Structure formats: structure tokens, C-alpha cells
XYZ file of N, CA and C in Angstrom:
435
model
N 103.389 96.912 205.005
C 103.170 96.563 203.604
C 104.327 95.699 203.110
N 104.003 94.661 202.396
C 105.011 93.725 201.902
C 105.717 94.293 200.669
N 106.942 93.831 200.456
C 107.700 94.253 199.282
C 107.251 93.501 198.038
N 106.767 92.282 198.229
C 106.297 91.462 197.109
C 104.941 90.862 197.459
N 104.276 90.364 196.425
C 102.993 89.687 196.604
C 102.846 88.651 195.500
N 102.140 87.578 195.793
C 101.835 86.591 194.756
C 100.990 87.267 193.684
N 101.280 86.969 192.431
C 100.566 87.641 191.337
C 99.076 87.306 191.341
N 98.716 86.057 191.650
C 97.286 85.720 191.640
C 96.541 86.458 192.748
N 97.178 86.573 193.926
C 96.543 87.314 195.017
C 96.446 88.795 194.690
N 97.493 89.337 194.063
C 97.484 90.757 193.711
C 96.400 91.062 192.677
N 96.259 90.206 191.666
C 95.235 90.411 190.641
C 93.839 90.387 191.246
N 93.635 89.512 192.227
C 92.340 89.445 192.904
C 92.154 90.635 193.841
N 93.169 90.951 194.638
C 93.072 92.024 195.632
C 92.896 93.387 194.975
N 93.456 93.565 193.798
C 93.339 94.851 193.113
C 92.111 94.920 192.209
N 91.249 93.916 192.309
C 89.964 93.877 191.623
C 90.063 93.786 190.103
N 91.146 93.221 189.607
C 91.263 92.983 188.172
C 90.468 91.730 187.807
N 90.470 90.741 188.719
C 89.654 89.540 188.558
C 88.711 89.422 189.737
N 87.548 88.822 189.485
C 86.507 88.719 190.501
C 86.875 87.758 191.624
N 87.543 86.662 191.279
C 87.947 85.690 192.305
C 89.420 85.342 192.120
N 90.009 84.833 193.181
C 91.416 84.442 193.109
C 91.597 83.230 192.207
N 90.639 82.333 192.202
C 90.760 81.155 191.342
C 90.713 81.541 189.861
N 89.926 82.540 189.513
C 89.897 83.017 188.126
C 91.245 83.645 187.775
N 91.829 84.393 188.718
C 93.141 85.000 188.501
C 94.210 83.918 188.317
N 94.156 82.869 189.140
C 95.119 81.779 189.025
C 94.961 81.048 187.693
N 93.729 80.819 187.262
C 93.481 80.167 185.980
C 94.012 81.009 184.826
N 93.853 82.323 184.920
C 94.371 83.218 183.877
C 95.894 83.099 183.796
N 96.559 83.008 184.940
C 98.015 82.838 184.953
C 98.409 81.497 184.332
N 97.711 80.437 184.720
C 98.025 79.100 184.210
C 97.802 78.994 182.705
N 96.831 79.709 182.195
C 96.481 79.633 180.774
C 97.238 80.647 179.912
N 98.204 81.336 180.499
C 99.048 82.234 179.714
C 98.439 83.572 179.375
N 97.445 84.007 180.130
C 96.812 85.300 179.853
C 97.399 86.431 180.683
N 98.358 86.126 181.550
C 99.014 87.146 182.369
C 100.504 87.122 182.038
N 101.050 88.303 181.694
C 102.444 88.408 181.282
C 103.119 89.508 182.091
N 104.322 89.213 182.611
C 105.154 90.199 183.298
C 106.550 90.085 182.702
N 107.121 91.210 182.309
C 108.468 91.231 181.686
C 108.541 90.286 180.482
N 107.542 90.339 179.624
C 107.483 89.542 178.393
C 107.567 88.039 178.633
N 107.114 87.577 179.801
C 107.109 86.146 180.097
C 105.794 85.782 180.788
N 105.231 84.651 180.360
C 104.043 84.149 181.050
C 104.431 83.804 182.478
N 103.498 84.000 183.397
C 103.816 83.791 184.807
C 102.926 82.717 185.413
N 103.461 82.082 186.457
C 102.692 81.134 187.250
C 101.972 81.923 188.337
N 100.902 81.365 188.909
C 100.158 82.087 189.943
C 100.996 82.437 191.180
N 102.044 81.668 191.452
C 102.831 81.895 192.664
C 103.987 82.875 192.465
N 104.141 83.420 191.275
C 105.262 84.326 191.009
C 105.156 85.571 191.880
N 106.263 85.960 192.529
C 106.232 87.193 193.329
C 106.229 88.424 192.426
N 105.439 89.391 192.782
C 105.292 90.629 192.017
C 105.898 91.759 192.824
N 106.631 92.651 192.155
C 107.304 93.753 192.841
C 106.733 95.084 192.380
N 106.914 96.110 193.199
C 106.464 97.462 192.863
C 107.221 97.944 191.631
N 106.505 98.567 190.709
C 107.116 99.115 189.503
C 106.995 98.217 188.294
N 106.699 96.935 188.489
C 106.553 96.034 187.356
C 105.254 96.322 186.620
N 105.248 96.008 185.325
C 104.051 96.191 184.504
C 103.458 94.815 184.215
N 102.189 94.672 184.551
C 101.470 93.414 184.363
C 100.541 93.580 183.164
N 100.623 92.654 182.215
C 99.742 92.652 181.045
C 98.737 91.522 181.229
N 97.459 91.857 181.182
C 96.389 90.875 181.378
C 95.548 90.840 180.107
N 95.481 89.670 179.481
C 94.704 89.527 178.256
C 93.294 89.069 178.607
N 92.345 89.963 178.389
C 90.925 89.637 178.520
C 90.336 89.921 177.140
N 90.191 88.867 176.334
C 89.787 89.104 174.949
C 88.576 90.019 174.869
N 88.587 90.953 173.950
C 89.480 91.079 172.800
C 90.699 91.987 173.031
N 90.925 92.488 174.238
C 92.036 93.425 174.430
C 92.985 92.950 175.527
N 94.139 93.612 175.585
C 95.129 93.335 176.618
C 95.283 94.579 177.481
N 94.978 94.445 178.766
C 95.124 95.548 179.716
C 96.549 95.547 180.266
N 97.065 96.731 180.580
C 98.399 96.857 181.169
C 98.296 97.682 182.440
N 98.921 97.187 183.519
C 98.869 97.865 184.814
C 100.270 97.972 185.397
N 100.623 99.165 185.899
C 101.885 99.355 186.596
C 101.598 99.222 188.089
N 102.341 98.365 188.765
C 102.127 98.073 190.181
C 102.652 99.230 191.029
N 101.779 99.804 191.864
C 102.174 100.870 192.782
C 102.327 100.346 194.208
N 101.521 99.336 194.572
C 101.592 98.706 195.889
C 101.438 97.208 195.729
N 102.154 96.471 196.543
C 102.002 95.015 196.568
C 101.085 94.657 197.731
N 99.906 94.175 197.403
C 98.922 93.809 198.430
C 98.437 92.391 198.182
N 97.988 91.745 199.228
C 97.378 90.423 199.095
C 96.006 90.370 199.747
N 95.564 91.482 200.326
C 94.220 91.577 200.898
C 93.385 92.477 200.004
N 92.173 92.041 199.692
C 91.298 92.789 198.793
C 90.963 94.146 199.377
N 90.938 95.166 198.513
C 90.654 96.529 198.945
C 89.374 97.019 198.295
N 88.839 98.092 198.836
C 87.643 98.695 198.273
C 87.930 99.320 196.921
N 86.891 99.485 196.127
C 87.049 100.014 194.776
C 87.621 101.434 194.776
N 87.336 102.211 195.821
C 87.844 103.585 195.882
C 89.359 103.621 196.078
N 89.942 102.556 196.628
C 91.382 102.515 196.885
C 92.191 101.952 195.716
N 91.545 101.501 194.665
C 92.238 100.886 193.537
C 93.264 101.829 192.897
N 93.010 103.133 192.737
C 94.036 103.999 192.127
C 95.355 104.039 192.900
N 95.339 103.703 194.188
C 96.572 103.654 194.976
C 97.344 102.356 194.748
N 96.675 101.337 194.193
C 97.263 100.010 194.036
C 97.973 99.865 192.689
N 97.357 100.339 191.633
C 97.964 100.236 190.308
C 97.598 101.430 189.452
N 98.418 101.625 188.397
C 98.175 102.670 187.404
C 97.851 101.965 186.094
N 96.751 102.337 185.481
C 96.348 101.733 184.217
C 97.166 102.374 183.092
N 98.024 101.593 182.458
C 98.860 102.092 181.369
C 98.504 101.395 180.047
N 97.251 101.004 179.914
C 96.787 100.323 178.714
C 96.845 101.273 177.527
N 97.307 100.764 176.386
C 97.403 101.543 175.156
C 96.001 101.969 174.708
N 95.806 103.245 174.352
C 94.478 103.696 173.895
C 93.956 102.922 172.686
N 94.849 102.373 171.880
C 94.406 101.584 170.718
C 93.646 100.342 171.161
N 93.989 99.813 172.330
C 93.283 98.644 172.856
C 91.821 98.981 173.151
N 91.583 100.193 173.689
C 90.213 100.605 173.981
C 89.427 100.843 172.697
N 90.110 101.321 171.654
C 89.447 101.473 170.356
C 89.037 100.108 169.821
N 89.914 99.129 170.003
C 89.611 97.756 169.592
C 88.396 97.219 170.343
N 88.325 97.512 171.632
C 87.185 97.084 172.449
C 85.896 97.724 171.945
N 85.948 99.007 171.635
C 84.758 99.715 171.142
C 84.321 99.161 169.789
N 85.277 98.856 168.926
C 84.938 98.295 167.619
C 84.274 96.928 167.765
N 84.765 96.121 168.693
C 84.159 94.804 168.868
C 82.765 94.921 169.472
N 82.556 95.912 170.317
C 81.202 96.124 170.861
C 80.243 96.540 169.763
N 80.698 97.410 168.880
C 79.849 97.867 167.786
C 79.505 96.715 166.858
N 80.484 95.826 166.619
C 80.238 94.718 165.701
C 79.294 93.678 166.305
N 79.077 93.712 167.634
C 78.076 92.859 168.245
C 78.586 91.552 168.800
N 79.888 91.324 168.851
C 80.399 90.069 169.389
C 80.444 90.078 170.911
N 80.430 91.267 171.518
C 80.454 91.373 172.971
C 79.184 92.090 173.403
N 78.621 91.677 174.507
C 77.430 92.310 175.058
C 76.317 92.407 174.012
N 75.767 91.270 173.680
C 74.689 91.204 172.698
C 73.615 92.227 173.030
N 73.233 93.009 172.037
C 72.221 94.018 172.237
C 70.878 93.358 172.516
N 70.096 93.986 173.355
C 68.788 93.469 173.713
C 67.921 93.377 172.473
N 67.328 92.215 172.281
C 66.404 92.046 171.174
C 67.034 91.450 169.922
N 68.325 91.189 169.898
C 68.928 90.642 168.690
C 68.824 89.118 168.632
N 68.506 88.495 169.736
C 68.381 87.040 169.764
C 66.927 86.634 169.859
N 66.690 85.549 170.541
C 65.339 85.058 170.734
C 64.544 86.064 171.559
N 63.315 86.361 171.154
C 62.521 87.350 171.905
C 62.201 86.860 173.318
N 62.192 87.783 174.243
C 61.794 87.454 175.601
C 60.280 87.363 175.657
N 59.775 86.904 176.778
C 58.334 86.804 176.929
C 57.677 88.183 176.801
N 58.325 89.185 177.362
C 57.807 90.551 177.282
C 57.796 91.034 175.831
N 58.863 90.726 175.076
C 58.923 91.104 173.664
C 57.814 90.421 172.873
N 57.590 89.130 173.155
C 56.555 88.398 172.430
C 55.175 88.991 172.689
N 54.931 89.342 173.942
C 53.635 89.937 174.271
C 53.464 91.286 173.580
N 54.539 92.042 173.485
C 54.473 93.331 172.781
C 54.191 93.119 171.301
N 54.811 92.074 170.697
C 54.546 91.776 169.286
C 53.109 91.323 169.091
N 52.609 90.507 170.017
C 51.218 90.061 169.920
C 50.263 91.237 170.018
N 50.559 92.168 170.906
C 49.706 93.350 171.044
C 49.780 94.217 169.791
N 50.957 94.259 169.175
C 51.123 95.071 167.971
C 50.356 94.481 166.798
N 50.344 93.168 166.708
C 49.669 92.522 165.581
C 48.205 92.224 165.871
N 47.690 92.689 166.994
C 46.290 92.490 167.343
C 45.412 93.184 166.292
N 44.422 92.504 165.722
C 43.583 93.101 164.669
C 42.876 94.384 165.113
N 42.544 94.511 166.378
C 41.842 95.704 166.840
C 42.716 96.952 166.681
N 44.012 96.771 166.704
C 44.915 97.894 166.569
C 44.807 98.530 165.198
N 44.514 97.720 164.178
C 44.426 98.233 162.819
C 42.999 98.613 162.428
N 42.118 98.621 163.369
C 40.745 98.969 163.058
C 39.947 97.817 162.494
N 40.455 96.601 162.616
C 39.760 95.445 162.096
C 39.010 94.703 163.185
N 38.861 95.347 164.334
C 38.181 94.695 165.442
C 36.724 94.448 165.102
N 36.163 93.422 165.656
C 34.773 93.088 165.376
C 33.904 93.762 166.427
N 33.225 94.789 166.020
C 32.249 95.442 166.869
C 30.875 94.966 166.433
N 29.959 94.952 167.350
C 28.617 94.501 167.013
C 27.974 95.404 165.982
N 28.264 96.705 166.016
C 27.667 97.650 165.076
C 28.331 97.572 163.711
N 29.611 97.181 163.646
C 30.375 97.246 162.405
C 30.448 95.917 161.668
N 29.763 94.880 162.117
C 29.885 93.572 161.488
C 29.435 93.605 160.044
N 28.445 94.387 159.717
C 27.909 94.417 158.368
C 28.778 95.256 157.429
N 29.579 96.184 157.969
C 30.355 97.094 157.134
C 31.608 96.455 156.549
N 32.191 95.499 157.237
C 33.463 94.945 156.770
C 33.377 93.428 156.746
N 33.799 92.862 155.654
C 33.765 91.416 155.497
C 35.215 90.892 155.521
N 35.539 90.058 156.488
C 36.901 89.540 156.626
C 37.261 88.570 155.504
N 36.300 87.994 154.832
C 36.572 87.033 153.776
C 37.154 87.692 152.537
N 36.994 89.005 152.401
C 37.480 89.709 151.221
C 38.999 89.928 151.276
N 39.597 89.751 152.418
C 41.031 90.036 152.571
C 41.882 89.057 151.846
């Protein structure tokens, strides 16, 4: 096991980012902070350092337990880092989810084809008893509506 690891490789290997290029872009754009300083993707990371990763709307904090550069399985992640994110950050995340800015709830935007068909079925005249039956044509006059 190495004593240090590149921060972009570590962020990818520890499954904080999906790809290494996304991790490198986050470093370049100032979304990764170590020791109160923005870091470049090539910065060496040491055991015990705390990495702050800003993924709007919250900032995650991780304490490095192992320096790795090879991706590990999800079950091994607790051996790689300790999540030391402030609980207030998670409250902020929950509030933003409730307000609807993240993970748009199903049905709040343009209706899907399935939704449209359900609406058409709901507004079908037969559903309200206004269907035209051969026996009932004389009983109800649609022109009176």
C-alpha cells in the first residue's frame, strides 16, 4: 500500500466520483478542498487528511484512512475513508429535496405518454355514465349540456 495517492485517483477509487475525469474536473473547478486550500488533480493525498468535496447543494467531508489508486468494491469503501460530513449538511440536502430543486418528482413536469393515456381514460365520457348506448340514446340529450 502506498503512503500517498493522487487526489483525483483517490476520489475515483473510493467511489466518491463515478469517473476519474469527473474527479479531475472537480479539482480543477475548485470543488475539492484539502487543508483549506483548493487542490490540483495531481496533489498527493496522505492518510489522516480531511477532504472536502462540494457537490451542490452540500459539501461532503471525508477523512482518509487508506491511500489507494485502484478502484475498490463498494463493500470495501468503509476501510478507505470515514465520512465526517456535518449533519447540518444532510439537513440542507433534505430541505432542497423537499423544495423540489433536486430529483424532480414524477409528474411535476410534462406528462409522459403513460400519464397522458391515463388522463385520456379518466376523461373518457363512458366513465361518467355519458356513454352512448343504443338503448339509452333517447334518455339523454348531449345538446343540453
